[in-house]
PDB file of C-alpha atoms in Angstrom:
ATOM      1  CA  ALA S 165       0.000   0.000   0.000  1.00 93.00           C
ATOM      2  CA  LYS S 166       2.801   2.401   0.899  1.00 94.00           C
ATOM      3  CA  ARG S 167       4.629   1.711  -2.367  1.00 95.00           C
ATOM      4  CA  LEU S 168       1.497   2.258  -4.487  1.00 96.00           C
ATOM      5  CA  TRP S 169       0.704   5.480  -2.611  1.00 97.00           C
ATOM      6  CA  GLN S 170       4.224   6.795  -3.211  1.00 97.00           C
ATOM      7  CA  GLU S 171       4.003   5.908  -6.915  1.00 97.00           C
ATOM      8  CA  ALA S 172       0.806   7.962  -7.236  1.00 98.00           C
ATOM      9  CA  ASN S 173       0.523  11.757  -7.494  1.00 98.00           C
ATOM     10  CA  PRO S 174      -1.847  14.312  -5.980  1.00 97.00           C
ATOM     11  CA  ILE S 175      -4.829  14.781  -8.294  1.00 97.00           C
ATOM     12  CA  ALA S 176      -4.215  17.495 -10.872  1.00 96.00           C
ATOM     13  CA  ILE S 177      -6.599  19.245 -13.233  1.00 94.00           C
ATOM     14  CA  ASP S 178      -7.172  17.153 -16.385  1.00 95.00           C
ATOM     15  CA  ASP S 179      -5.522  13.983 -15.114  1.00 96.00           C
ATOM     16  CA  GLU S 180      -7.503  10.738 -15.327  1.00 97.00           C
ATOM     17  CA  VAL S 181      -9.060  11.060 -11.843  1.00 98.00           C
ATOM     18  CA  ASP S 182     -10.047  14.695 -12.399  1.00 97.00           C
ATOM     19  CA  ARG S 183     -11.699  13.761 -15.729  1.00 97.00           C
ATOM     20  CA  TYR S 184     -13.537  10.847 -14.095  1.00 98.00           C
ATOM     21  CA  LEU S 185     -14.871  12.963 -11.229  1.00 98.00           C
ATOM     22  CA  ARG S 186     -15.891  15.799 -13.562  1.00 97.00           C
ATOM     23  CA  ASN S 187     -17.754  13.277 -15.718  1.00 97.00           C
ATOM     24  CA  ARG S 188     -19.628  12.332 -12.536  1.00 96.00           C
ATOM     25  CA  GLY S 189     -20.557  16.016 -12.048  1.00 96.00           C
ATOM     26  CA  LEU S 190     -18.004  16.538  -9.271  1.00 97.00           C
ATOM     27  CA  HIS S 191     -16.130  19.749 -10.078  1.00 95.00           C
ATOM     28  CA  LEU S 192     -13.477  20.429  -7.437  1.00 94.00           C
ATOM     29  CA  SER S 193     -10.758  23.029  -7.730  1.00 89.00           C
ATOM     30  CA  ASP S 194      -8.840  21.481  -4.835  1.00 93.00           C
ATOM     31  CA  TYR S 195      -8.759  17.764  -4.034  1.00 97.00           C
ATOM     32  CA  PRO S 196      -8.444  16.073  -0.631  1.00 97.00           C
ATOM     33  CA  LYS S 197      -4.923  14.880   0.205  1.00 97.00           C
ATOM     34  CA  THR S 198      -6.336  11.410   0.936  1.00 98.00           C
ATOM     35  CA  LEU S 199      -6.993  10.900  -2.802  1.00 98.00           C
ATOM     36  CA  ARG S 200      -4.308  10.350  -5.439  1.00 98.00           C
ATOM     37  CA  CYS S 201      -3.979   9.428  -9.106  1.00 98.00           C
ATOM     38  CA  HIS S 202      -1.923   6.396 -10.131  1.00 98.00           C
ATOM     39  CA  SER S 203      -1.035   6.505 -13.821  1.00 97.00           C
ATOM     40  CA  ALA S 204      -0.801   2.732 -14.443  1.00 96.00           C
ATOM     41  CA  LEU S 205      -1.984   0.429 -11.657  1.00 96.00           C
ATOM     42  CA  GLY S 206      -1.890  -3.325 -12.171  1.00 94.00           C
ATOM     43  CA  TYR S 207      -5.244  -5.126 -12.264  1.00 94.00           C
ATOM     44  CA  TYR S 208      -5.224  -8.748 -11.081  1.00 90.00           C
ATOM     45  CA  GLU S 209      -7.691 -11.637 -11.364  1.00 88.00           C
ATOM     46  CA  LYS S 210      -7.511 -15.065  -9.762  1.00 86.00           C
ATOM     47  CA  ASP S 211      -6.944 -17.993 -12.139  1.00 87.00           C
ATOM     48  CA  ALA S 212      -8.424 -21.491 -11.771  1.00 87.00           C
ATOM     49  CA  SER S 213      -5.788 -22.441  -9.191  1.00 89.00           C
ATOM     50  CA  GLY S 214      -6.576 -19.370  -7.043  1.00 85.00           C
ATOM     51  CA  ARG S 215      -3.386 -17.507  -7.908  1.00 89.00           C
ATOM     52  CA  SER S 216      -3.548 -13.819  -8.761  1.00 87.00           C
ATOM     53  CA  LYS S 217      -2.606 -13.026 -12.347  1.00 90.00           C
ATOM     54  CA  LYS S 218      -2.017  -9.553 -13.754  1.00 91.00           C
ATOM     55  CA  VAL S 219      -4.415  -8.961 -16.642  1.00 89.00           C
ATOM     56  CA  GLY S 220      -3.769  -5.290 -17.370  1.00 92.00           C
ATOM     57  CA  GLU S 221      -2.852  -1.821 -16.178  1.00 95.00           C
ATOM     58  CA  TYR S 222      -5.172   1.147 -15.802  1.00 97.00           C
ATOM     59  CA  PRO S 223      -5.043   4.635 -14.349  1.00 97.00           C
ATOM     60  CA  ALA S 224      -6.650   4.566 -10.909  1.00 97.00           C
ATOM     61  CA  MET S 225      -7.990   6.762  -8.154  1.00 98.00           C
ATOM     62  CA  LEU S 226      -6.385   5.734  -4.855  1.00 98.00           C
ATOM     63  CA  ALA S 227      -8.093   6.566  -1.567  1.00 98.00           C
ATOM     64  CA  CYS S 228      -6.209   6.261   1.722  1.00 98.00           C
ATOM     65  CA  ILE S 229      -8.162   4.366   4.406  1.00 97.00           C
ATOM     66  CA  GLN S 230      -7.292   5.474   7.962  1.00 97.00           C
ATOM     67  CA  LYS S 231      -8.078   3.798  11.272  1.00 95.00           C
ATOM     68  CA  ALA S 232      -8.969   5.526  14.542  1.00 94.00           C
ATOM     69  CA  ASP S 233      -5.390   6.558  15.361  1.00 94.00           C
ATOM     70  CA  GLY S 234      -4.991   8.221  11.957  1.00 93.00           C
ATOM     71  CA  HIS S 235      -2.605   5.620  10.535  1.00 94.00           C
ATOM     72  CA  ALA S 236      -3.288   4.251   7.061  1.00 95.00           C
ATOM     73  CA  VAL S 237      -4.429   0.635   7.004  1.00 94.00           C
ATOM     74  CA  THR S 238      -4.845   0.083   3.258  1.00 96.00           C
ATOM     75  CA  LEU S 239      -5.991   1.666  -0.004  1.00 97.00           C
ATOM     76  CA  HIS S 240      -9.206   1.709  -2.009  1.00 97.00           C
ATOM     77  CA  ARG S 241      -8.682   1.567  -5.773  1.00 97.00           C
ATOM     78  CA  THR S 242     -10.995   2.728  -8.564  1.00 97.00           C
ATOM     79  CA  TYR S 243      -9.700   1.615 -11.969  1.00 97.00           C
ATOM     80  CA  LEU S 244     -10.359   4.122 -14.757  1.00 97.00           C
ATOM     81  CA  LYS S 245     -10.272   4.442 -18.533  1.00 96.00           C
ATOM     82  CA  ASP S 246     -11.143   7.461 -20.686  1.00 94.00           C
ATOM     83  CA  GLY S 247     -12.761   9.310 -17.783  1.00 94.00           C
ATOM     84  CA  GLN S 248     -15.026   6.383 -16.816  1.00 96.00           C
ATOM     85  CA  LYS S 249     -14.817   3.262 -14.653  1.00 95.00           C
ATOM     86  CA  ALA S 250     -12.625   0.829 -16.571  1.00 95.00           C
ATOM     87  CA  LEU S 251     -14.226  -2.467 -15.570  1.00 91.00           C
ATOM     88  CA  GLY S 252     -17.873  -1.849 -14.684  1.00 90.00           C
ATOM     89  CA  SER S 253     -18.817  -3.275 -11.295  1.00 86.00           C
ATOM     90  CA  GLU S 254     -15.295  -4.746 -10.902  1.00 89.00           C
ATOM     91  CA  SER S 255     -13.654  -1.297 -11.057  1.00 92.00           C
ATOM     92  CA  LYS S 256     -13.590  -0.731  -7.281  1.00 92.00           C
ATOM     93  CA  LYS S 257     -11.475  -2.806  -4.940  1.00 91.00           C
ATOM     94  CA  VAL S 258     -10.012  -2.501  -1.438  1.00 92.00           C
ATOM     95  CA  LEU S 259      -6.367  -3.590  -1.446  1.00 88.00           C
ATOM     96  CA  SER S 260      -6.735  -5.771   1.666  1.00 83.00           C
ATOM     97  CA  SER S 261      -9.618  -6.825   3.878  1.00 77.00           C
ATOM     98  CA  GLY S 262     -10.305  -6.030   7.519  1.00 80.00           C
ATOM     99  CA  ILE S 263     -10.803  -2.268   7.434  1.00 92.00           C
ATOM    100  CA  ASN S 264     -12.990  -2.609  10.565  1.00 92.00           C
ATOM    101  CA  GLY S 265     -14.464   0.863  11.049  1.00 95.00           C
ATOM    102  CA  ALA S 266     -11.673   2.741   9.243  1.00 97.00           C
ATOM    103  CA  ALA S 267     -12.624   5.428   6.709  1.00 97.00           C
ATOM    104  CA  VAL S 268     -11.441   7.561   3.830  1.00 98.00           C
ATOM    105  CA  ARG S 269     -11.153  10.892   5.651  1.00 98.00           C
ATOM    106  CA  LEU S 270     -11.729  13.318   2.807  1.00 98.00           C
ATOM    107  CA  PHE S 271     -12.115  16.430   4.985  1.00 97.00           C
ATOM    108  CA  GLU S 272     -11.207  16.888   8.647  1.00 95.00           C
ATOM    109  CA  PRO S 273     -14.250  17.321  10.922  1.00 96.00           C
ATOM    110  CA  GLY S 274     -14.829  19.999  13.511  1.00 92.00           C
ATOM    111  CA  ASP S 275     -17.923  19.521  15.639  1.00 93.00           C
ATOM    112  CA  CYS S 276     -19.839  18.220  12.597  1.00 97.00           C
ATOM    113  CA  LEU S 277     -19.233  15.374  10.154  1.00 98.00           C
ATOM    114  CA  ALA S 278     -21.102  13.816   7.233  1.00 98.00           C
ATOM    115  CA  ILE S 279     -20.715  10.102   6.485  1.00 98.00           C
ATOM    116  CA  THR S 280     -21.399   8.239   3.234  1.00 97.00           C
ATOM    117  CA  GLU S 281     -20.578   4.862   1.744  1.00 96.00           C
ATOM    118  CA  GLY S 282     -18.747   5.829  -1.449  1.00 95.00           C
ATOM    119  CA  VAL S 283     -16.030   8.370  -2.166  1.00 97.00           C
ATOM    120  CA  GLU S 284     -17.985   9.921  -5.036  1.00 97.00           C
ATOM    121  CA  THR S 285     -21.099  10.298  -2.875  1.00 96.00           C
ATOM    122  CA  ALA S 286     -18.949  11.915  -0.188  1.00 98.00           C
ATOM    123  CA  LEU S 287     -17.557  14.470  -2.637  1.00 98.00           C
ATOM    124  CA  ALA S 288     -21.087  15.229  -3.890  1.00 97.00           C
ATOM    125  CA  ILE S 289     -22.303  15.794  -0.313  1.00 97.00           C
ATOM    126  CA  HIS S 290     -19.333  18.076   0.395  1.00 97.00           C
ATOM    127  CA  LEU S 291     -20.006  20.106  -2.741  1.00 97.00           C
ATOM    128  CA  GLY S 292     -23.722  20.344  -1.917  1.00 96.00           C
ATOM    129  CA  THR S 293     -23.487  21.104   1.799  1.00 96.00           C
ATOM    130  CA  ALA S 294     -19.885  22.239   2.503  1.00 96.00           C
ATOM    131  CA  GLN S 295     -19.758  19.665   5.329  1.00 97.00           C
ATOM    132  CA  PRO S 296     -16.590  17.701   6.064  1.00 98.00           C
ATOM    133  CA  VAL S 297     -17.183  14.127   4.891  1.00 98.00           C
ATOM    134  CA  TRP S 298     -15.769  10.643   5.462  1.00 98.00           C
ATOM    135  CA  ALA S 299     -16.466   7.637   3.220  1.00 98.00           C
ATOM    136  CA  ALA S 300     -17.049   4.244   4.851  1.00 97.00           C
ATOM    137  CA  LEU S 301     -16.731   2.402   1.478  1.00 96.00           C
ATOM    138  CA  SER S 302     -19.345  -0.269   2.252  1.00 93.00           C
ATOM    139  CA  ALA S 303     -22.588  -0.697   4.146  1.00 92.00           C
ATOM    140  CA  GLY S 304     -21.037  -3.326   6.423  1.00 93.00           C
ATOM    141  CA  ASN S 305     -18.125  -1.076   7.346  1.00 95.00           C
ATOM    142  CA  MET S 306     -20.447   1.890   7.881  1.00 96.00           C
ATOM    143  CA  GLU S 307     -22.036   0.027  10.795  1.00 95.00           C
ATOM    144  CA  LYS S 308     -18.602  -0.196  12.509  1.00 95.00           C
ATOM    145  CA  LEU S 309     -17.296   3.265  11.594  1.00 97.00           C
ATOM    146  CA  TRP S 310     -15.235   5.047  14.261  1.00 96.00           C
ATOM    147  CA  VAL S 311     -16.173   8.701  14.817  1.00 95.00           C
ATOM    148  CA  PRO S 312     -14.194  11.058  17.105  1.00 92.00           C
ATOM    149  CA  ASP S 313     -15.844  12.037  20.397  1.00 88.00           C
ATOM    150  CA  THR S 314     -15.384  15.699  19.459  1.00 89.00           C
ATOM    151  CA  VAL S 315     -17.969  15.378  16.668  1.00 93.00           C
ATOM    152  CA  GLN S 316     -21.388  16.332  18.016  1.00 92.00           C
ATOM    153  CA  ARG S 317     -23.450  16.725  14.829  1.00 96.00           C
ATOM    154  CA  ILE S 318     -23.405  13.767  12.453  1.00 97.00           C
ATOM    155  CA  SER S 319     -25.254  13.515   9.139  1.00 98.00           C
ATOM    156  CA  ILE S 320     -25.361  10.035   7.622  1.00 98.00           C
ATOM    157  CA  TYR S 321     -26.204   9.878   3.914  1.00 97.00           C
ATOM    158  CA  ALA S 322     -27.470   6.371   3.138  1.00 94.00           C
ATOM    159  CA  ASP S 323     -27.321   4.720  -0.266  1.00 90.00           C
ATOM    160  CA  ASN S 324     -30.678   3.746  -1.755  1.00 86.00           C
ATOM    161  CA  ASP S 325     -29.382   1.219  -4.271  1.00 79.00           C
ATOM    162  CA  ALA S 326     -31.908  -0.461  -6.535  1.00 73.00           C
ATOM    163  CA  ASP S 327     -32.549  -4.125  -5.557  1.00 74.00           C
ATOM    164  CA  SER S 328     -30.305  -3.930  -2.471  1.00 73.00           C
ATOM    165  CA  GLU S 329     -32.906  -5.140   0.065  1.00 79.00           C
ATOM    166  CA  TYR S 330     -32.436  -1.882   2.037  1.00 84.00           C
ATOM    167  CA  LYS S 331     -28.827  -2.717   2.996  1.00 87.00           C
ATOM    168  CA  GLY S 332     -27.587   0.880   2.656  1.00 89.00           C
ATOM    169  CA  GLN S 333     -30.463   2.298   4.687  1.00 92.00           C
ATOM    170  CA  SER S 334     -30.338  -0.336   7.425  1.00 92.00           C
ATOM    171  CA  SER S 335     -26.571   0.097   7.877  1.00 94.00           C
ATOM    172  CA  ALA S 336     -26.987   3.867   8.128  1.00 95.00           C
ATOM    173  CA  PHE S 337     -29.604   3.505  10.875  1.00 96.00           C
ATOM    174  CA  ILE S 338     -27.493   0.889  12.718  1.00 96.00           C
ATOM    175  CA  LEU S 339     -24.602   3.394  12.763  1.00 97.00           C
ATOM    176  CA  ALA S 340     -26.923   6.202  13.879  1.00 96.00           C
ATOM    177  CA  GLY S 341     -28.244   4.131  16.768  1.00 94.00           C
ATOM    178  CA  ARG S 342     -24.754   3.123  17.897  1.00 93.00           C
ATOM    179  CA  LEU S 343     -23.438   6.703  17.767  1.00 93.00           C
ATOM    180  CA  LYS S 344     -26.374   7.916  19.869  1.00 90.00           C
ATOM    181  CA  ARG S 345     -25.836   5.148  22.439  1.00 88.00           C
ATOM    182  CA  GLU S 346     -22.096   5.804  22.646  1.00 84.00           C
ATOM    183  CA  ALA S 347     -22.466   9.556  23.185  1.00 77.00           C
ATOM    184  CA  SER S 348     -21.444  10.724  26.646  1.00 68.00           C
ATOM    185  CA  LYS S 349     -24.344  11.472  29.006  1.00 66.00           C
ATOM    186  CA  SER S 350     -23.084  15.013  29.551  1.00 60.00           C
ATOM    187  CA  VAL S 351     -23.145  15.893  25.823  1.00 66.00           C
ATOM    188  CA  GLN S 352     -26.110  15.522  23.528  1.00 77.00           C
ATOM    189  CA  ARG S 353     -25.029  14.172  20.145  1.00 88.00           C
ATOM    190  CA  GLN S 354     -27.248  15.030  17.192  1.00 94.00           C
ATOM    191  CA  VAL S 355     -27.449  12.279  14.541  1.00 96.00           C
ATOM    192  CA  GLU S 356     -29.547  12.437  11.370  1.00 97.00           C
ATOM    193  CA  VAL S 357     -29.968   9.954   8.519  1.00 97.00           C
ATOM    194  CA  PHE S 358     -30.815  11.066   4.972  1.00 96.00           C
ATOM    195  CA  VAL S 359     -32.048   8.646   2.308  1.00 93.00           C
ATOM    196  CA  PRO S 360     -32.632   9.504  -1.379  1.00 90.00           C
ATOM    197  CA  LYS S 361     -36.315   9.150  -2.258  1.00 88.00           C
ATOM    198  CA  ILE S 362     -35.609   7.421  -5.578  1.00 87.00           C
ATOM    199  CA  ALA S 363     -33.965   3.996  -5.570  1.00 83.00           C
ATOM    200  CA  GLY S 364     -30.807   3.750  -7.650  1.00 79.00           C
TER     201      GLY S 364
END
């Protein structure tokens, strides 16, 4: 993870990551330091024997995943081509498992923080609300997400994926309930969950 991160560069205007995000309607003049652009990242698939085999190289957006103490645990990769996802639903991969409540900390929180599943959703929420945002990367990890005690106002933006059996929404409400329970008795923590009305 460290080697890949060092090979990558901060996102620059008109590089592959900038083009991809702009094609998604995300126009940022300044990018979070926890995102980088790798110009040619190897893409691997397992063969019949279970061994990983390199099948190509693509530009990629790298996102640094940090645990509670701020140290990086691994990277999230989004493989790109011509300003789009390179491999459809297989374009996004976490480098190693076990992220256990860690997050992509796109913007540092003060007393408020917004939480989403995906990096792109997080950037959209930041652009729309100016809130600092962290991305949990999956519904399962959202339920375990660590949030600093200093954050008193939390907005959770749930995914409403089509045909997902309410996984995004249920994980958002599980996190909301846990954060309310964990709040100190002397401080009232405000937690809200927002769900898009239209599935997909």
